[in-house]
Structures are given as C-alpha cells and as structure tokens.
Amino acid sequence: MSKRTSSASNGVASKTREEPSQDKQKELIFSATGHFSLLKALHMADYITELNGFCGISSVFSSLRYCLGDPADKTNLYIALAFLPFGLFFDFMDGRVARWRKKSSMMGQELDSLADLISFGLAPACVAFSIGLRTPLDHILLTIFVLCGLTRLARFNVTAASGAIPKDASGKASYFEGTPIPTTLGLDALMAWWVAQGWILDQVPGGVWFEGSILEVHPVVALFVVHGALMCSKTLHVPKP
C-alpha cells in the first residue's frame, strides 16, 4: 500500500502547496462540460496507480484463461502470477511520484485503494481458484479473504484522513494497523512454487477434507483466511519503513 495520503498531513505549509492542484482537480471532475475532463484531472501519480490496477485485472484475466484452456499448459498461471509483483512496483512508485510532485488528492487515495484491492485481493484469490481451490467452501473462504482486504483498505482511508494514527516529524503515519494488503505477495510466491512443483488441481498440498460432502474444502485455504484476519487486526502494528 503506497503512502498516497502522507503528504496531505504535513502541516499548514504542505496544505498551502497542495490546495491549488486539488482545487483544479475538483473543478475538472465536477465540470459539466469539456471533453476528457476526467483524464485531465488525473495527476501523474494517478496514472501510475492505474497501471497497478491494469496489472491486477490482467492477472485475473490470465487466471480465467488458464481455467478455459488445457490444464497441463501452465503458461497463463505463470503470467497471472507475474503481473502481481509489477502491481507492487507501481503501487510503490505512485506514492513516490505524488510526494516528488507534491500533488496528492482524495481521488488519488481512492484510486490507490481500489487498485490495491484488485491486485492484492481479488487477483490472488482468482489464482487460488485456478490452481484448484474450487469447492463451494473454498469459494466462501476466499471471498472472506477479499472482503478482509476491502475492509482493511477502507479503514486505512478513514484513519489516514482523521489522523487517528500517530505520525512522525515528516507527517507520515508511524505504523500500519494490521498487515498491509500488498503482503499477499507472500501467498503469491507460495502459489508460484506450487505451480512450479506441479502441486495444483488434484495435487494441491494438504489434499481435500470431507470430500463429497457439503463441507468439502482444501485446508490450505486457511492460509488466506489467516492472512485476511491479520490485515483486519486492530492490535497488530506493523512499523512503516
């Protein structure tokens, strides 16, 4: 999760620098006329955030292509997994560019959260489905994982705007509440290893519990549930680098 909101909380001087660009952006967004006014309203950092979203959506489509193709051909699985580190790169860069250009906005913050949800929530869940976590209970638990990411991002936006989290001298929040959603890349790396080892579909590690019943489930889906709980944790404070 990039620090798109950090520059908005650095005091009066910072606010004074940013207000003209924010006012211009609001004017373009709410303009009743004008061609491509929304595109003109986006800052450079916002376009980089869009690239994060592009990586996440492309990963989802690659997962779907694998499900529609030959299960023995794992090319689309590798492509789906490869897009996700690039999403992290763009997630990191949008915050850097926003601070460098001293331009941040509520729209940029919302774009960042939505792109993160796709790249680090929905896309990993789709990869998990593609490699074999396909029972109804698997679906429910993967949905809970994505909803945990959604809730975590919404809480981040609220706490960042309210100043509820202590900040250092530069105005940056001193820690994350719960694990940041990009840490799901750890799960992506694990799934990439499973794919490389051929541990997919009916070879998923841990096998299947309660096979043939309504409770049929792959126990490894618990990794996603635990990670979702860590993202939503209120007491877990992860120091910011």
CSV table of C-alpha atoms in Angstrom, one decimal:
chain,number,residue,atom,x,y,z
A,1,MET,CA,0.0,0.0,0.0
A,2,SER,CA,1.6,3.3,-1.1
A,3,LYS,CA,1.7,6.4,1.1
A,4,ARG,CA,-0.5,8.5,-1.2
A,5,THR,CA,-2.1,10.3,1.8
A,6,SER,CA,1.1,11.2,3.7
A,7,SER,CA,1.9,14.5,2.0
A,8,ALA,CA,-1.6,15.7,2.9
A,9,SER,CA,-0.8,15.7,6.6
A,10,ASN,CA,2.5,17.6,6.8
A,11,GLY,CA,1.1,20.8,8.3
A,12,VAL,CA,-0.1,24.1,7.0
A,13,ALA,CA,2.7,24.7,4.6
A,14,SER,CA,2.1,21.4,2.8
A,15,LYS,CA,-1.6,22.1,2.6
A,16,THR,CA,-0.9,25.5,1.1
A,17,ARG,CA,1.3,24.0,-1.6
A,18,GLU,CA,-1.3,21.3,-2.5
A,19,GLU,CA,-4.5,23.3,-2.4
A,20,PRO,CA,-4.2,24.8,-5.9
A,21,SER,CA,-3.7,21.5,-7.6
A,22,GLN,CA,-6.5,19.9,-5.6
A,23,ASP,CA,-8.9,22.8,-6.4
A,24,LYS,CA,-8.0,22.4,-10.1
A,25,GLN,CA,-8.7,18.7,-10.0
A,26,LYS,CA,-12.0,19.2,-8.3
A,27,GLU,CA,-13.0,21.8,-10.8
A,28,LEU,CA,-12.2,19.4,-13.7
A,29,ILE,CA,-14.0,16.4,-12.0
A,30,PHE,CA,-17.2,18.4,-11.3
A,31,SER,CA,-17.2,20.2,-14.6
A,32,ALA,CA,-20.4,19.8,-16.5
A,33,THR,CA,-18.7,20.4,-19.9
A,34,GLY,CA,-15.4,19.7,-21.5
A,35,HIS,CA,-14.0,16.7,-23.4
A,36,PHE,CA,-11.8,14.3,-21.5
A,37,SER,CA,-12.1,16.4,-18.3
A,38,LEU,CA,-11.6,13.3,-16.1
A,39,LEU,CA,-8.4,12.4,-17.9
A,40,LYS,CA,-7.2,15.9,-17.5
A,41,ALA,CA,-8.0,15.8,-13.8
A,42,LEU,CA,-5.7,12.9,-13.1
A,43,HIS,CA,-2.2,13.6,-11.8
A,44,MET,CA,0.9,11.7,-13.0
A,45,ALA,CA,0.8,9.6,-9.8
A,46,ASP,CA,-2.8,8.6,-10.6
A,47,TYR,CA,-1.8,7.2,-14.0
A,48,ILE,CA,0.8,5.1,-12.3
A,49,THR,CA,-1.9,3.9,-9.9
A,50,GLU,CA,-4.0,2.9,-13.0
A,51,LEU,CA,-1.0,0.7,-14.1
A,52,ASN,CA,-1.3,-1.1,-10.7
A,53,GLY,CA,-4.9,-1.7,-11.5
A,54,PHE,CA,-4.0,-2.8,-15.0
A,55,CYS,CA,-1.7,-5.5,-13.6
A,56,GLY,CA,-4.3,-6.8,-11.2
A,57,ILE,CA,-7.0,-7.0,-13.9
A,58,SER,CA,-4.6,-8.6,-16.4
A,59,SER,CA,-3.8,-11.2,-13.7
A,60,VAL,CA,-7.5,-12.0,-13.2
A,61,PHE,CA,-8.0,-12.5,-17.0
A,62,SER,CA,-4.9,-14.7,-17.2
A,63,SER,CA,-6.3,-16.9,-14.4
A,64,LEU,CA,-9.6,-17.2,-16.3
A,65,ARG,CA,-7.7,-18.1,-19.5
A,66,TYR,CA,-6.0,-20.9,-17.7
A,67,CYS,CA,-9.4,-22.3,-16.4
A,68,LEU,CA,-10.7,-22.3,-20.0
A,69,GLY,CA,-7.6,-23.9,-21.5
A,70,ASP,CA,-5.6,-27.1,-21.2
A,71,PRO,CA,-4.8,-27.8,-17.5
A,72,ALA,CA,-1.4,-29.1,-18.5
A,73,ASP,CA,-0.4,-25.8,-20.0
A,74,LYS,CA,0.5,-23.6,-17.1
A,75,THR,CA,1.6,-20.6,-19.1
A,76,ASN,CA,-1.4,-18.4,-18.2
A,77,LEU,CA,-0.9,-19.3,-14.5
A,78,TYR,CA,2.7,-18.0,-14.6
A,79,ILE,CA,1.5,-14.9,-16.4
A,80,ALA,CA,-1.2,-14.3,-13.8
A,81,LEU,CA,1.4,-14.6,-11.0
A,82,ALA,CA,4.0,-12.5,-12.9
A,83,PHE,CA,1.7,-9.5,-13.1
A,84,LEU,CA,1.3,-9.2,-9.3
A,85,PRO,CA,4.9,-8.1,-8.5
A,86,PHE,CA,4.6,-5.4,-11.2
A,87,GLY,CA,1.5,-4.2,-9.4
A,88,LEU,CA,3.5,-3.8,-6.2
A,89,PHE,CA,6.1,-1.8,-8.2
A,90,PHE,CA,3.5,0.6,-9.5
A,91,ASP,CA,1.9,0.8,-6.0
A,92,PHE,CA,5.3,1.8,-4.6
A,93,MET,CA,6.0,4.3,-7.4
A,94,ASP,CA,2.7,6.2,-7.3
A,95,GLY,CA,3.4,7.3,-3.8
A,96,ARG,CA,6.9,8.3,-4.6
A,97,VAL,CA,5.8,10.4,-7.6
A,98,ALA,CA,3.0,12.0,-5.6
A,99,ARG,CA,5.5,13.2,-2.9
A,100,TRP,CA,8.0,14.2,-5.5
A,101,ARG,CA,5.5,16.4,-7.4
A,102,LYS,CA,3.8,17.5,-4.2
A,103,LYS,CA,0.4,16.5,-5.6
A,104,SER,CA,-1.9,14.3,-3.6
A,105,SER,CA,-5.7,14.2,-3.6
A,106,MET,CA,-8.7,12.3,-2.3
A,107,MET,CA,-9.2,10.9,-5.8
A,108,GLY,CA,-5.7,9.5,-5.8
A,109,GLN,CA,-6.2,7.9,-2.4
A,110,GLU,CA,-9.4,6.2,-3.6
A,111,LEU,CA,-7.8,5.1,-6.9
A,112,ASP,CA,-4.9,3.6,-4.9
A,113,SER,CA,-7.2,1.6,-2.6
A,114,LEU,CA,-9.3,0.3,-5.5
A,115,ALA,CA,-6.2,-0.8,-7.5
A,116,ASP,CA,-4.7,-2.5,-4.4
A,117,LEU,CA,-8.0,-4.4,-3.8
A,118,ILE,CA,-7.8,-5.8,-7.4
A,119,SER,CA,-4.0,-6.5,-7.5
A,120,PHE,CA,-3.6,-7.8,-3.9
A,121,GLY,CA,-7.0,-9.1,-3.0
A,122,LEU,CA,-9.1,-10.2,-6.0
A,123,ALA,CA,-6.2,-11.4,-8.3
A,124,PRO,CA,-4.6,-13.7,-5.7
A,125,ALA,CA,-8.0,-15.2,-4.9
A,126,CYS,CA,-8.5,-15.9,-8.6
A,127,VAL,CA,-5.1,-17.5,-8.9
A,128,ALA,CA,-6.0,-19.7,-5.9
A,129,PHE,CA,-9.3,-20.7,-7.6
A,130,SER,CA,-7.4,-21.5,-10.8
A,131,ILE,CA,-4.9,-23.8,-9.2
A,132,GLY,CA,-7.6,-25.9,-7.6
A,133,LEU,CA,-9.3,-24.3,-4.6
A,134,ARG,CA,-12.7,-24.7,-6.3
A,135,THR,CA,-15.1,-26.2,-3.8
A,136,PRO,CA,-18.1,-24.1,-2.5
A,137,LEU,CA,-16.5,-23.8,0.9
A,138,ASP,CA,-13.2,-22.7,-0.8
A,139,HIS,CA,-15.2,-20.0,-2.6
A,140,ILE,CA,-16.7,-18.7,0.6
A,141,LEU,CA,-13.4,-18.6,2.4
A,142,LEU,CA,-11.6,-16.9,-0.5
A,143,THR,CA,-14.4,-14.4,-0.6
A,144,ILE,CA,-13.9,-13.7,3.1
A,145,PHE,CA,-10.2,-13.1,2.3
A,146,VAL,CA,-11.0,-10.5,-0.4
A,147,LEU,CA,-13.6,-8.8,1.9
A,148,CYS,CA,-11.0,-8.6,4.6
A,149,GLY,CA,-8.7,-6.7,2.2
A,150,LEU,CA,-11.6,-4.4,1.2
A,151,THR,CA,-12.4,-3.6,4.9
A,152,ARG,CA,-8.7,-3.1,5.7
A,153,LEU,CA,-8.3,-0.6,2.9
A,154,ALA,CA,-11.5,1.3,3.9
A,155,ARG,CA,-10.2,1.5,7.5
A,156,PHE,CA,-6.8,2.8,6.2
A,157,ASN,CA,-8.5,5.6,4.3
A,158,VAL,CA,-10.6,6.6,7.3
A,159,THR,CA,-7.7,6.6,9.8
A,160,ALA,CA,-5.4,8.4,7.4
A,161,ALA,CA,-8.0,11.2,6.9
A,162,SER,CA,-8.8,11.5,10.6
A,163,GLY,CA,-5.2,11.5,11.9
A,164,ALA,CA,-6.0,8.7,14.3
A,165,ILE,CA,-2.6,7.0,13.8
A,166,PRO,CA,0.4,8.8,15.4
A,167,LYS,CA,2.7,10.5,12.8
A,168,ASP,CA,6.4,11.2,12.8
A,169,ALA,CA,8.1,14.6,12.2
A,170,SER,CA,7.6,14.4,8.5
A,171,GLY,CA,3.9,13.8,8.8
A,172,LYS,CA,3.9,10.1,7.8
A,173,ALA,CA,1.9,7.6,9.9
A,174,SER,CA,4.4,5.7,12.1
A,175,TYR,CA,2.8,2.3,11.6
A,176,PHE,CA,0.2,0.2,9.7
A,177,GLU,CA,-2.8,-1.2,11.6
A,178,GLY,CA,-2.8,-4.8,10.5
A,179,THR,CA,-0.6,-6.2,7.7
A,180,PRO,CA,-0.6,-4.1,4.5
A,181,ILE,CA,-2.6,-5.7,1.7
A,182,PRO,CA,0.5,-6.0,-0.6
A,183,THR,CA,1.9,-8.6,1.8
A,184,THR,CA,-0.4,-11.0,0.0
A,185,LEU,CA,2.6,-11.3,-2.4
A,186,GLY,CA,3.9,-13.9,0.1
A,187,LEU,CA,0.9,-16.1,-0.8
A,188,ASP,CA,1.5,-15.4,-4.5
A,189,ALA,CA,5.1,-16.6,-4.1
A,190,LEU,CA,3.9,-19.7,-2.3
A,191,MET,CA,1.4,-20.5,-5.1
A,192,ALA,CA,4.1,-19.9,-7.7
A,193,TRP,CA,6.2,-22.5,-6.0
A,194,TRP,CA,3.2,-24.9,-6.0
A,195,VAL,CA,2.7,-24.3,-9.8
A,196,ALA,CA,6.4,-24.9,-10.4
A,197,GLN,CA,6.3,-28.2,-8.5
A,198,GLY,CA,3.1,-29.3,-10.2
A,199,TRP,CA,1.1,-29.2,-7.0
A,200,ILE,CA,-2.1,-27.9,-8.5
A,201,LEU,CA,-5.7,-29.1,-9.2
A,202,ASP,CA,-5.9,-32.6,-7.6
A,203,GLN,CA,-2.3,-32.3,-6.3
A,204,VAL,CA,-2.8,-29.2,-4.1
A,205,PRO,CA,-0.8,-29.6,-0.9
A,206,GLY,CA,-2.9,-30.8,2.0
A,207,GLY,CA,-5.4,-32.6,-0.2
A,208,VAL,CA,-9.1,-32.3,0.4
A,209,TRP,CA,-11.1,-32.7,3.6
A,210,PHE,CA,-14.6,-34.0,3.8
A,211,GLU,CA,-14.6,-34.9,0.1
A,212,GLY,CA,-18.0,-35.4,-1.4
A,213,SER,CA,-19.8,-33.6,1.4
A,214,ILE,CA,-21.1,-30.0,1.6
A,215,LEU,CA,-18.1,-29.2,3.8
A,216,GLU,CA,-15.5,-30.3,1.2
A,217,VAL,CA,-12.6,-28.0,1.5
A,218,HIS,CA,-8.9,-27.7,0.8
A,219,PRO,CA,-7.2,-27.0,4.2
A,220,VAL,CA,-4.6,-24.7,2.6
A,221,VAL,CA,-7.3,-22.1,2.0
A,222,ALA,CA,-6.9,-21.4,5.8
A,223,LEU,CA,-3.7,-19.5,4.8
A,224,PHE,CA,-5.9,-16.9,3.0
A,225,VAL,CA,-8.3,-16.7,6.0
A,226,VAL,CA,-5.5,-16.2,8.5
A,227,HIS,CA,-3.9,-13.5,6.2
A,228,GLY,CA,-7.2,-11.8,5.9
A,229,ALA,CA,-7.6,-11.7,9.7
A,230,LEU,CA,-4.1,-10.2,10.0
A,231,MET,CA,-5.0,-7.5,7.6
A,232,CYS,CA,-8.0,-6.5,9.7
A,233,SER,CA,-6.2,-6.7,13.0
A,234,LYS,CA,-6.5,-3.6,15.2
A,235,THR,CA,-3.8,-4.6,17.7
A,236,LEU,CA,-1.2,-5.7,15.2
A,237,HIS,CA,1.0,-2.6,14.5
A,238,VAL,CA,3.5,-3.0,11.6
A,239,PRO,CA,6.2,-0.3,11.6
A,240,LYS,CA,6.4,1.7,8.3
A,241,PRO,CA,9.8,1.5,6.6
